[in-house]
């Protein structure tokens, strides 16, 4: 169940500072990205085990979600993705990365592995493939694939947003 927050947005993906001071910000959007990425891996909304809006708000204000088990993420959430999510949830706004920085971090580790996808969203060198279902390790730097074309589309939206004025 999705519960709309009084300020707009979705409570389960809301940044703690928005609950604290009621100010919508780009930093809050970065936090929401991290929550949405977590949801992609778990296939459950953040704090899905909390039944009421009040309990969700209290948990958000207490701190970010705990790392989900490998089984609950179908063994797809790597340490790299967990690090990206936790960066997005950094409580100190001056330390939280911008969306452009998150995009750069994600793109640094992406390797195209799905030969069926032709969107070219995260292409390296001459490849025109998109992220697919397998995990790849490169000798010079770690890399991973997300295993879901929906996440390619989701990340593409955030990538476009980070290089423009934001969503229209």
PDB file of N, CA and C in Angstrom, residues 61-163:
ATOM      1  N   UNK A  61      12.765   8.578  10.628  1.00  0.00           N
ATOM      2  CA  UNK A  61      13.490   9.540  11.459  1.00  0.00           C
ATOM      3  C   UNK A  61      14.564   8.868  12.306  1.00  0.00           C
ATOM      4  N   UNK A  62      14.404   7.579  12.607  1.00  0.00           N
ATOM      5  CA  UNK A  62      15.390   6.839  13.382  1.00  0.00           C
ATOM      6  C   UNK A  62      16.630   6.511  12.551  1.00  0.00           C
ATOM      7  N   UNK A  63      16.459   6.330  11.245  1.00  0.00           N
ATOM      8  CA  UNK A  63      17.616   6.022  10.409  1.00  0.00           C
ATOM      9  C   UNK A  63      17.219   5.222   9.189  1.00  0.00           C
ATOM     10  N   UNK A  64      18.176   4.992   8.294  1.00  0.00           N
ATOM     11  CA  UNK A  64      17.881   4.290   7.043  1.00  0.00           C
ATOM     12  C   UNK A  64      17.516   2.830   7.286  1.00  0.00           C
ATOM     13  N   UNK A  65      16.984   2.186   6.262  1.00  0.00           N
ATOM     14  CA  UNK A  65      16.627   0.768   6.400  1.00  0.00           C
ATOM     15  C   UNK A  65      17.852  -0.090   6.680  1.00  0.00           C
ATOM     16  N   UNK A  66      17.611  -1.230   7.286  1.00  0.00           N
ATOM     17  CA  UNK A  66      18.672  -2.219   7.467  1.00  0.00           C
ATOM     18  C   UNK A  66      18.911  -2.906   6.127  1.00  0.00           C
ATOM     19  N   UNK A  67      20.127  -3.405   5.977  1.00  0.00           N
ATOM     20  CA  UNK A  67      20.420  -4.132   4.740  1.00  0.00           C
ATOM     21  C   UNK A  67      19.553  -5.394   4.664  1.00  0.00           C
ATOM     22  N   UNK A  68      18.889  -5.586   3.543  1.00  0.00           N
ATOM     23  CA  UNK A  68      18.062  -6.786   3.401  1.00  0.00           C
ATOM     24  C   UNK A  68      18.936  -8.030   3.236  1.00  0.00           C
ATOM     25  N   UNK A  69      18.357  -9.165   3.545  1.00  0.00           N
ATOM     26  CA  UNK A  69      19.083 -10.424   3.380  1.00  0.00           C
ATOM     27  C   UNK A  69      19.296 -10.708   1.892  1.00  0.00           C
ATOM     28  N   UNK A  70      20.289 -11.518   1.611  1.00  0.00           N
ATOM     29  CA  UNK A  70      20.528 -11.930   0.223  1.00  0.00           C
ATOM     30  C   UNK A  70      19.299 -12.611  -0.359  1.00  0.00           C
ATOM     31  N   UNK A  71      18.655 -13.448   0.451  1.00  0.00           N
ATOM     32  CA  UNK A  71      17.474 -14.169  -0.037  1.00  0.00           C
ATOM     33  C   UNK A  71      16.352 -13.206  -0.417  1.00  0.00           C
ATOM     34  N   UNK A  72      16.166 -12.135   0.376  1.00  0.00           N
ATOM     35  CA  UNK A  72      15.073 -11.202   0.068  1.00  0.00           C
ATOM     36  C   UNK A  72      15.348 -10.352  -1.165  1.00  0.00           C
ATOM     37  N   UNK A  73      16.603 -10.290  -1.579  1.00  0.00           N
ATOM     38  CA  UNK A  73      16.943  -9.561  -2.806  1.00  0.00           C
ATOM     39  C   UNK A  73      17.242 -10.518  -3.953  1.00  0.00           C
ATOM     40  N   UNK A  74      16.940 -11.780  -3.739  1.00  0.00           N
ATOM     41  CA  UNK A  74      17.200 -12.807  -4.751  1.00  0.00           C
ATOM     42  C   UNK A  74      18.670 -12.817  -5.141  1.00  0.00           C
ATOM     43  N   UNK A  75      19.533 -12.499  -4.158  1.00  0.00           N
ATOM     44  CA  UNK A  75      20.983 -12.496  -4.322  1.00  0.00           C
ATOM     45  C   UNK A  75      21.453 -11.515  -5.386  1.00  0.00           C
ATOM     46  N   UNK A  76      20.676 -10.459  -5.628  1.00  0.00           N
ATOM     47  CA  UNK A  76      21.021  -9.487  -6.666  1.00  0.00           C
ATOM     48  C   UNK A  76      21.647  -8.221  -6.113  1.00  0.00           C
ATOM     49  N   UNK A  77      21.460  -7.898  -4.844  1.00  0.00           N
ATOM     50  CA  UNK A  77      22.005  -6.653  -4.308  1.00  0.00           C
ATOM     51  C   UNK A  77      23.464  -6.880  -3.914  1.00  0.00           C
ATOM     52  N   UNK A  78      24.343  -6.272  -4.670  1.00  0.00           N
ATOM     53  CA  UNK A  78      25.776  -6.383  -4.397  1.00  0.00           C
ATOM     54  C   UNK A  78      26.168  -5.376  -3.322  1.00  0.00           C
ATOM     55  N   UNK A  79      27.378  -5.518  -2.812  1.00  0.00           N
ATOM     56  CA  UNK A  79      27.901  -4.534  -1.863  1.00  0.00           C
ATOM     57  C   UNK A  79      27.952  -3.154  -2.502  1.00  0.00           C
ATOM     58  N   UNK A  80      28.234  -3.095  -3.785  1.00  0.00           N
ATOM     59  CA  UNK A  80      28.316  -1.818  -4.485  1.00  0.00           C
ATOM     60  C   UNK A  80      26.956  -1.109  -4.469  1.00  0.00           C
ATOM     61  N   UNK A  81      25.884  -1.847  -4.748  1.00  0.00           N
ATOM     62  CA  UNK A  81      24.555  -1.237  -4.729  1.00  0.00           C
ATOM     63  C   UNK A  81      24.152  -0.848  -3.320  1.00  0.00           C
ATOM     64  N   UNK A  82      24.495  -1.657  -2.337  1.00  0.00           N
ATOM     65  CA  UNK A  82      24.174  -1.277  -0.963  1.00  0.00           C
ATOM     66  C   UNK A  82      24.911   0.016  -0.603  1.00  0.00           C
ATOM     67  N   UNK A  83      26.180   0.133  -1.003  1.00  0.00           N
ATOM     68  CA  UNK A  83      26.931   1.360  -0.746  1.00  0.00           C
ATOM     69  C   UNK A  83      26.286   2.562  -1.431  1.00  0.00           C
ATOM     70  N   UNK A  84      25.809   2.386  -2.646  1.00  0.00           N
ATOM     71  CA  UNK A  84      25.135   3.479  -3.347  1.00  0.00           C
ATOM     72  C   UNK A  84      23.872   3.883  -2.594  1.00  0.00           C
ATOM     73  N   UNK A  85      23.085   2.902  -2.191  1.00  0.00           N
ATOM     74  CA  UNK A  85      21.862   3.212  -1.437  1.00  0.00           C
ATOM     75  C   UNK A  85      22.192   3.964  -0.156  1.00  0.00           C
ATOM     76  N   UNK A  86      23.176   3.482   0.606  1.00  0.00           N
ATOM     77  CA  UNK A  86      23.483   4.142   1.875  1.00  0.00           C
ATOM     78  C   UNK A  86      24.047   5.544   1.655  1.00  0.00           C
ATOM     79  N   UNK A  87      24.779   5.755   0.571  1.00  0.00           N
ATOM     80  CA  UNK A  87      25.210   7.120   0.247  1.00  0.00           C
ATOM     81  C   UNK A  87      24.004   8.034   0.030  1.00  0.00           C
ATOM     82  N   UNK A  88      23.003   7.514  -0.643  1.00  0.00           N
ATOM     83  CA  UNK A  88      21.797   8.304  -0.915  1.00  0.00           C
ATOM     84  C   UNK A  88      21.032   8.643   0.361  1.00  0.00           C
ATOM     85  N   UNK A  89      21.227   7.851   1.406  1.00  0.00           N
ATOM     86  CA  UNK A  89      20.507   8.066   2.660  1.00  0.00           C
ATOM     87  C   UNK A  89      21.328   8.805   3.704  1.00  0.00           C
ATOM     88  N   UNK A  90      22.501   9.306   3.334  1.00  0.00           N
ATOM     89  CA  UNK A  90      23.340  10.033   4.277  1.00  0.00           C
ATOM     90  C   UNK A  90      22.535  11.159   4.909  1.00  0.00           C
ATOM     91  N   UNK A  91      22.527  11.204   6.221  1.00  0.00           N
ATOM     92  CA  UNK A  91      21.684  12.176   6.940  1.00  0.00           C
ATOM     93  C   UNK A  91      22.197  13.611   6.771  1.00  0.00           C
ATOM     94  N   UNK A  92      23.530  13.781   6.739  1.00  0.00           N
ATOM     95  CA  UNK A  92      24.118  15.109   6.556  1.00  0.00           C
ATOM     96  C   UNK A  92      23.965  15.518   5.091  1.00  0.00           C
ATOM     97  N   UNK A  93      23.165  16.538   4.849  1.00  0.00           N
ATOM     98  CA  UNK A  93      22.867  16.940   3.469  1.00  0.00           C
ATOM     99  C   UNK A  93      24.111  17.383   2.705  1.00  0.00           C
ATOM    100  N   UNK A  94      25.080  17.947   3.392  1.00  0.00           N
ATOM    101  CA  UNK A  94      26.305  18.366   2.709  1.00  0.00           C
ATOM    102  C   UNK A  94      27.145  17.164   2.282  1.00  0.00           C
ATOM    103  N   UNK A  95      26.958  16.029   2.934  1.00  0.00           N
ATOM    104  CA  UNK A  95      27.690  14.812   2.580  1.00  0.00           C
ATOM    105  C   UNK A  95      26.928  13.928   1.607  1.00  0.00           C
ATOM    106  N   UNK A  96      25.622  14.155   1.474  1.00  0.00           N
ATOM    107  CA  UNK A  96      24.825  13.335   0.553  1.00  0.00           C
ATOM    108  C   UNK A  96      25.195  13.716  -0.878  1.00  0.00           C
ATOM    109  N   UNK A  97      25.409  12.750  -1.746  1.00  0.00           N
ATOM    110  CA  UNK A  97      25.778  13.094  -3.128  1.00  0.00           C
ATOM    111  C   UNK A  97      24.607  13.731  -3.874  1.00  0.00           C
ATOM    112  N   UNK A  98      24.935  14.478  -4.904  1.00  0.00           N
ATOM    113  CA  UNK A  98      23.905  14.990  -5.799  1.00  0.00           C
ATOM    114  C   UNK A  98      23.472  13.846  -6.714  1.00  0.00           C
ATOM    115  N   UNK A  99      22.370  14.025  -7.398  1.00  0.00           N
ATOM    116  CA  UNK A  99      21.934  12.979  -8.320  1.00  0.00           C
ATOM    117  C   UNK A  99      22.951  12.787  -9.442  1.00  0.00           C
ATOM    118  N   UNK A 100      23.581  13.868  -9.885  1.00  0.00           N
ATOM    119  CA  UNK A 100      24.622  13.754 -10.914  1.00  0.00           C
ATOM    120  C   UNK A 100      25.780  12.902 -10.414  1.00  0.00           C
ATOM    121  N   UNK A 101      26.137  13.061  -9.145  1.00  0.00           N
ATOM    122  CA  UNK A 101      27.214  12.250  -8.581  1.00  0.00           C
ATOM    123  C   UNK A 101      26.794  10.788  -8.471  1.00  0.00           C
ATOM    124  N   UNK A 102      25.541  10.542  -8.093  1.00  0.00           N
ATOM    125  CA  UNK A 102      25.047   9.165  -8.026  1.00  0.00           C
ATOM    126  C   UNK A 102      25.089   8.533  -9.411  1.00  0.00           C
ATOM    127  N   UNK A 103      24.647   9.283 -10.410  1.00  0.00           N
ATOM    128  CA  UNK A 103      24.679   8.776 -11.788  1.00  0.00           C
ATOM    129  C   UNK A 103      26.109   8.419 -12.179  1.00  0.00           C
ATOM    130  N   UNK A 104      27.063   9.284 -11.847  1.00  0.00           N
ATOM    131  CA  UNK A 104      28.460   9.012 -12.194  1.00  0.00           C
ATOM    132  C   UNK A 104      28.965   7.757 -11.485  1.00  0.00           C
ATOM    133  N   UNK A 105      28.600   7.583 -10.220  1.00  0.00           N
ATOM    134  CA  UNK A 105      29.016   6.390  -9.473  1.00  0.00           C
ATOM    135  C   UNK A 105      28.431   5.135 -10.113  1.00  0.00           C
ATOM    136  N   UNK A 106      27.141   5.180 -10.414  1.00  0.00           N
ATOM    137  CA  UNK A 106      26.486   4.015 -11.008  1.00  0.00           C
ATOM    138  C   UNK A 106      27.101   3.696 -12.364  1.00  0.00           C
ATOM    139  N   UNK A 107      27.289   4.699 -13.187  1.00  0.00           N
ATOM    140  CA  UNK A 107      27.837   4.458 -14.519  1.00  0.00           C
ATOM    141  C   UNK A 107      29.264   3.941 -14.463  1.00  0.00           C
ATOM    142  N   UNK A 108      30.011   4.310 -13.447  1.00  0.00           N
ATOM    143  CA  UNK A 108      31.385   3.824 -13.306  1.00  0.00           C
ATOM    144  C   UNK A 108      31.423   2.301 -13.192  1.00  0.00           C
ATOM    145  N   UNK A 109      30.407   1.724 -12.572  1.00  0.00           N
ATOM    146  CA  UNK A 109      30.406   0.296 -12.324  1.00  0.00           C
ATOM    147  C   UNK A 109      29.543  -0.512 -13.281  1.00  0.00           C
ATOM    148  N   UNK A 110      28.837   0.148 -14.157  1.00  0.00           N
ATOM    149  CA  UNK A 110      27.951  -0.581 -15.058  1.00  0.00           C
ATOM    150  C   UNK A 110      28.715  -1.212 -16.202  1.00  0.00           C
ATOM    151  N   UNK A 111      28.318  -2.398 -16.540  1.00  0.00           N
ATOM    152  CA  UNK A 111      28.830  -3.094 -17.710  1.00  0.00           C
ATOM    153  C   UNK A 111      27.621  -3.635 -18.447  1.00  0.00           C
ATOM    154  N   UNK A 112      27.569  -3.405 -19.718  1.00  0.00           N
ATOM    155  CA  UNK A 112      26.450  -3.882 -20.517  1.00  0.00           C
ATOM    156  C   UNK A 112      26.621  -5.373 -20.775  1.00  0.00           C
ATOM    157  N   UNK A 113      25.574  -6.133 -20.446  1.00  0.00           N
ATOM    158  CA  UNK A 113      25.679  -7.576 -20.619  1.00  0.00           C
ATOM    159  C   UNK A 113      24.508  -8.174 -21.372  1.00  0.00           C
ATOM    160  N   UNK A 114      23.497  -7.415 -21.677  1.00  0.00           N
ATOM    161  CA  UNK A 114      22.294  -7.959 -22.297  1.00  0.00           C
ATOM    162  C   UNK A 114      22.309  -7.646 -23.791  1.00  0.00           C
ATOM    163  N   UNK A 115      22.574  -8.640 -24.591  1.00  0.00           N
ATOM    164  CA  UNK A 115      22.675  -8.415 -26.025  1.00  0.00           C
ATOM    165  C   UNK A 115      21.313  -8.203 -26.686  1.00  0.00           C
ATOM    166  N   UNK A 116      20.225  -8.419 -25.940  1.00  0.00           N
ATOM    167  CA  UNK A 116      18.894  -8.230 -26.513  1.00  0.00           C
ATOM    168  C   UNK A 116      18.398  -6.790 -26.397  1.00  0.00           C
ATOM    169  N   UNK A 117      19.013  -6.010 -25.540  1.00  0.00           N
ATOM    170  CA  UNK A 117      18.569  -4.635 -25.320  1.00  0.00           C
ATOM    171  C   UNK A 117      19.379  -3.694 -26.210  1.00  0.00           C
ATOM    172  N   UNK A 118      18.704  -2.780 -26.867  1.00  0.00           N
ATOM    173  CA  UNK A 118      19.404  -1.874 -27.793  1.00  0.00           C
ATOM    174  C   UNK A 118      19.256  -0.413 -27.397  1.00  0.00           C
ATOM    175  N   UNK A 119      18.877  -0.141 -26.128  1.00  0.00           N
ATOM    176  CA  UNK A 119      18.716   1.258 -25.729  1.00  0.00           C
ATOM    177  C   UNK A 119      20.040   1.966 -25.567  1.00  0.00           C
ATOM    178  N   UNK A 120      21.100   1.233 -25.255  1.00  0.00           N
ATOM    179  CA  UNK A 120      22.409   1.855 -25.125  1.00  0.00           C
ATOM    180  C   UNK A 120      22.530   2.792 -23.940  1.00  0.00           C
ATOM    181  N   UNK A 121      21.740   2.595 -22.898  1.00  0.00           N
ATOM    182  CA  UNK A 121      21.734   3.524 -21.780  1.00  0.00           C
ATOM    183  C   UNK A 121      23.049   3.587 -21.025  1.00  0.00           C
ATOM    184  N   UNK A 122      23.705   2.462 -20.833  1.00  0.00           N
ATOM    185  CA  UNK A 122      24.899   2.430 -20.011  1.00  0.00           C
ATOM    186  C   UNK A 122      26.067   1.831 -20.781  1.00  0.00           C
ATOM    187  N   UNK A 123      26.195   2.212 -22.020  1.00  0.00           N
ATOM    188  CA  UNK A 123      27.147   1.541 -22.893  1.00  0.00           C
ATOM    189  C   UNK A 123      28.575   1.942 -22.599  1.00  0.00           C
ATOM    190  N   UNK A 124      29.440   0.979 -22.770  1.00  0.00           N
ATOM    191  CA  UNK A 124      30.884   1.192 -22.681  1.00  0.00           C
ATOM    192  C   UNK A 124      31.474   0.900 -24.060  1.00  0.00           C
ATOM    193  N   UNK A 125      32.436   1.672 -24.439  1.00  0.00           N
ATOM    194  CA  UNK A 125      33.162   1.467 -25.697  1.00  0.00           C
ATOM    195  C   UNK A 125      32.204   1.323 -26.873  1.00  0.00           C
ATOM    196  N   UNK A 126      32.353   0.259 -27.644  1.00  0.00           N
ATOM    197  CA  UNK A 126      31.556   0.126 -28.864  1.00  0.00           C
ATOM    198  C   UNK A 126      30.255  -0.641 -28.643  1.00  0.00           C
ATOM    199  N   UNK A 127      30.025  -1.121 -27.422  1.00  0.00           N
ATOM    200  CA  UNK A 127      28.824  -1.905 -27.153  1.00  0.00           C
ATOM    201  C   UNK A 127      27.571  -1.038 -27.229  1.00  0.00           C
ATOM    202  N   UNK A 128      26.462  -1.614 -27.718  1.00  0.00           N
ATOM    203  CA  UNK A 128      25.182  -0.903 -27.666  1.00  0.00           C
ATOM    204  C   UNK A 128      24.176  -1.742 -26.890  1.00  0.00           C
ATOM    205  N   UNK A 129      24.686  -2.421 -25.883  1.00  0.00           N
ATOM    206  CA  UNK A 129      23.827  -3.276 -25.081  1.00  0.00           C
ATOM    207  C   UNK A 129      23.462  -2.570 -23.786  1.00  0.00           C
ATOM    208  N   UNK A 130      22.381  -3.018 -23.176  1.00  0.00           N
ATOM    209  CA  UNK A 130      21.926  -2.464 -21.915  1.00  0.00           C
ATOM    210  C   UNK A 130      22.091  -3.505 -20.821  1.00  0.00           C
ATOM    211  N   UNK A 131      21.771  -3.139 -19.611  1.00  0.00           N
ATOM    212  CA  UNK A 131      21.922  -4.055 -18.490  1.00  0.00           C
ATOM    213  C   UNK A 131      20.989  -5.238 -18.602  1.00  0.00           C
ATOM    214  N   UNK A 132      21.472  -6.377 -18.233  1.00  0.00           N
ATOM    215  CA  UNK A 132      20.660  -7.583 -18.324  1.00  0.00           C
ATOM    216  C   UNK A 132      20.647  -8.371 -17.044  1.00  0.00           C
ATOM    217  N   UNK A 133      20.713  -9.670 -17.158  1.00  0.00           N
ATOM    218  CA  UNK A 133      20.493 -10.509 -15.991  1.00  0.00           C
ATOM    219  C   UNK A 133      21.745 -11.102 -15.388  1.00  0.00           C
ATOM    220  N   UNK A 134      22.858 -11.026 -16.034  1.00  0.00           N
ATOM    221  CA  UNK A 134      24.039 -11.678 -15.474  1.00  0.00           C
ATOM    222  C   UNK A 134      24.933 -10.683 -14.760  1.00  0.00           C
ATOM    223  N   UNK A 135      25.815 -11.206 -13.943  1.00  0.00           N
ATOM    224  CA  UNK A 135      26.781 -10.374 -13.232  1.00  0.00           C
ATOM    225  C   UNK A 135      28.136 -10.595 -13.880  1.00  0.00           C
ATOM    226  N   UNK A 136      28.835  -9.514 -14.089  1.00  0.00           N
ATOM    227  CA  UNK A 136      30.123  -9.593 -14.757  1.00  0.00           C
ATOM    228  C   UNK A 136      31.187  -8.963 -13.867  1.00  0.00           C
ATOM    229  N   UNK A 137      32.350  -9.537 -13.806  1.00  0.00           N
ATOM    230  CA  UNK A 137      33.469  -8.970 -13.068  1.00  0.00           C
ATOM    231  C   UNK A 137      34.585  -8.672 -14.054  1.00  0.00           C
ATOM    232  N   UNK A 138      35.094  -7.458 -13.974  1.00  0.00           N
ATOM    233  CA  UNK A 138      36.159  -7.012 -14.841  1.00  0.00           C
ATOM    234  C   UNK A 138      37.444  -6.993 -13.999  1.00  0.00           C
ATOM    235  N   UNK A 139      38.550  -7.385 -14.564  1.00  0.00           N
ATOM    236  CA  UNK A 139      39.788  -7.474 -13.793  1.00  0.00           C
ATOM    237  C   UNK A 139      40.236  -6.119 -13.262  1.00  0.00           C
ATOM    238  N   UNK A 140      39.925  -5.038 -13.939  1.00  0.00           N
ATOM    239  CA  UNK A 140      40.415  -3.736 -13.510  1.00  0.00           C
ATOM    240  C   UNK A 140      39.456  -3.005 -12.588  1.00  0.00           C
ATOM    241  N   UNK A 141      38.181  -3.292 -12.632  1.00  0.00           N
ATOM    242  CA  UNK A 141      37.233  -2.652 -11.719  1.00  0.00           C
ATOM    243  C   UNK A 141      36.004  -3.537 -11.582  1.00  0.00           C
ATOM    244  N   UNK A 142      35.373  -3.507 -10.430  1.00  0.00           N
ATOM    245  CA  UNK A 142      34.175  -4.322 -10.263  1.00  0.00           C
ATOM    246  C   UNK A 142      33.040  -3.779 -11.109  1.00  0.00           C
ATOM    247  N   UNK A 143      32.192  -4.651 -11.529  1.00  0.00           N
ATOM    248  CA  UNK A 143      31.035  -4.218 -12.303  1.00  0.00           C
ATOM    249  C   UNK A 143      29.898  -5.171 -12.026  1.00  0.00           C
ATOM    250  N   UNK A 144      28.698  -4.760 -12.365  1.00  0.00           N
ATOM    251  CA  UNK A 144      27.539  -5.587 -12.104  1.00  0.00           C
ATOM    252  C   UNK A 144      26.422  -5.177 -13.014  1.00  0.00           C
ATOM    253  N   UNK A 145      25.484  -6.038 -13.143  1.00  0.00           N
ATOM    254  CA  UNK A 145      24.284  -5.753 -13.923  1.00  0.00           C
ATOM    255  C   UNK A 145      23.089  -5.863 -12.996  1.00  0.00           C
ATOM    256  N   UNK A 146      22.041  -5.181 -13.329  1.00  0.00           N
ATOM    257  CA  UNK A 146      20.887  -5.110 -12.449  1.00  0.00           C
ATOM    258  C   UNK A 146      19.904  -6.236 -12.645  1.00  0.00           C
ATOM    259  N   UNK A 147      19.851  -6.811 -13.798  1.00  0.00           N
ATOM    260  CA  UNK A 147      18.970  -7.934 -13.997  1.00  0.00           C
ATOM    261  C   UNK A 147      17.542  -7.567 -14.313  1.00  0.00           C
ATOM    262  N   UNK A 148      17.285  -6.363 -14.739  1.00  0.00           N
ATOM    263  CA  UNK A 148      15.901  -5.979 -14.966  1.00  0.00           C
ATOM    264  C   UNK A 148      15.848  -4.747 -15.869  1.00  0.00           C
ATOM    265  N   UNK A 149      15.168  -4.864 -16.993  1.00  0.00           N
ATOM    266  CA  UNK A 149      15.051  -3.725 -17.903  1.00  0.00           C
ATOM    267  C   UNK A 149      14.272  -2.569 -17.280  1.00  0.00           C
ATOM    268  N   UNK A 150      13.372  -2.859 -16.340  1.00  0.00           N
ATOM    269  CA  UNK A 150      12.643  -1.781 -15.687  1.00  0.00           C
ATOM    270  C   UNK A 150      13.603  -0.849 -14.980  1.00  0.00           C
ATOM    271  N   UNK A 151      14.654  -1.410 -14.373  1.00  0.00           N
ATOM    272  CA  UNK A 151      15.600  -0.552 -13.689  1.00  0.00           C
ATOM    273  C   UNK A 151      16.384   0.278 -14.688  1.00  0.00           C
ATOM    274  N   UNK A 152      16.658  -0.248 -15.864  1.00  0.00           N
ATOM    275  CA  UNK A 152      17.293   0.556 -16.914  1.00  0.00           C
ATOM    276  C   UNK A 152      16.440   1.790 -17.198  1.00  0.00           C
ATOM    277  N   UNK A 153      15.154   1.585 -17.344  1.00  0.00           N
ATOM    278  CA  UNK A 153      14.257   2.706 -17.622  1.00  0.00           C
ATOM    279  C   UNK A 153      14.211   3.660 -16.441  1.00  0.00           C
ATOM    280  N   UNK A 154      14.132   3.116 -15.231  1.00  0.00           N
ATOM    281  CA  UNK A 154      14.098   3.924 -14.024  1.00  0.00           C
ATOM    282  C   UNK A 154      15.369   4.764 -13.918  1.00  0.00           C
ATOM    283  N   UNK A 155      16.539   4.122 -14.091  1.00  0.00           N
ATOM    284  CA  UNK A 155      17.785   4.851 -13.970  1.00  0.00           C
ATOM    285  C   UNK A 155      17.927   5.883 -15.088  1.00  0.00           C
ATOM    286  N   UNK A 156      17.432   5.557 -16.270  1.00  0.00           N
ATOM    287  CA  UNK A 156      17.480   6.504 -17.371  1.00  0.00           C
ATOM    288  C   UNK A 156      16.732   7.788 -17.027  1.00  0.00           C
ATOM    289  N   UNK A 157      15.586   7.641 -16.366  1.00  0.00           N
ATOM    290  CA  UNK A 157      14.813   8.806 -15.941  1.00  0.00           C
ATOM    291  C   UNK A 157      15.634   9.667 -14.993  1.00  0.00           C
ATOM    292  N   UNK A 158      16.262   9.046 -13.983  1.00  0.00           N
ATOM    293  CA  UNK A 158      17.059   9.809 -13.034  1.00  0.00           C
ATOM    294  C   UNK A 158      18.295  10.412 -13.693  1.00  0.00           C
ATOM    295  N   UNK A 159      18.878   9.692 -14.636  1.00  0.00           N
ATOM    296  CA  UNK A 159      20.031  10.225 -15.347  1.00  0.00           C
ATOM    297  C   UNK A 159      19.640  11.472 -16.124  1.00  0.00           C
ATOM    298  N   UNK A 160      18.504  11.422 -16.809  1.00  0.00           N
ATOM    299  CA  UNK A 160      18.020  12.598 -17.544  1.00  0.00           C
ATOM    300  C   UNK A 160      17.689  13.730 -16.597  1.00  0.00           C
ATOM    301  N   UNK A 161      17.085  13.384 -15.465  1.00  0.00           N
ATOM    302  CA  UNK A 161      16.717  14.397 -14.475  1.00  0.00           C
ATOM    303  C   UNK A 161      17.960  15.095 -13.929  1.00  0.00           C
ATOM    304  N   UNK A 162      19.021  14.350 -13.691  1.00  0.00           N
ATOM    305  CA  UNK A 162      20.212  14.929 -13.083  1.00  0.00           C
ATOM    306  C   UNK A 162      20.947  15.880 -14.015  1.00  0.00           C
ATOM    307  N   UNK A 163      20.675  15.795 -15.306  1.00  0.00           N
ATOM    308  CA  UNK A 163      21.366  16.658 -16.268  1.00  0.00           C
ATOM    309  C   UNK A 163      20.473  17.764 -16.806  1.00  0.00           C
TER     310      UNK A 163
END
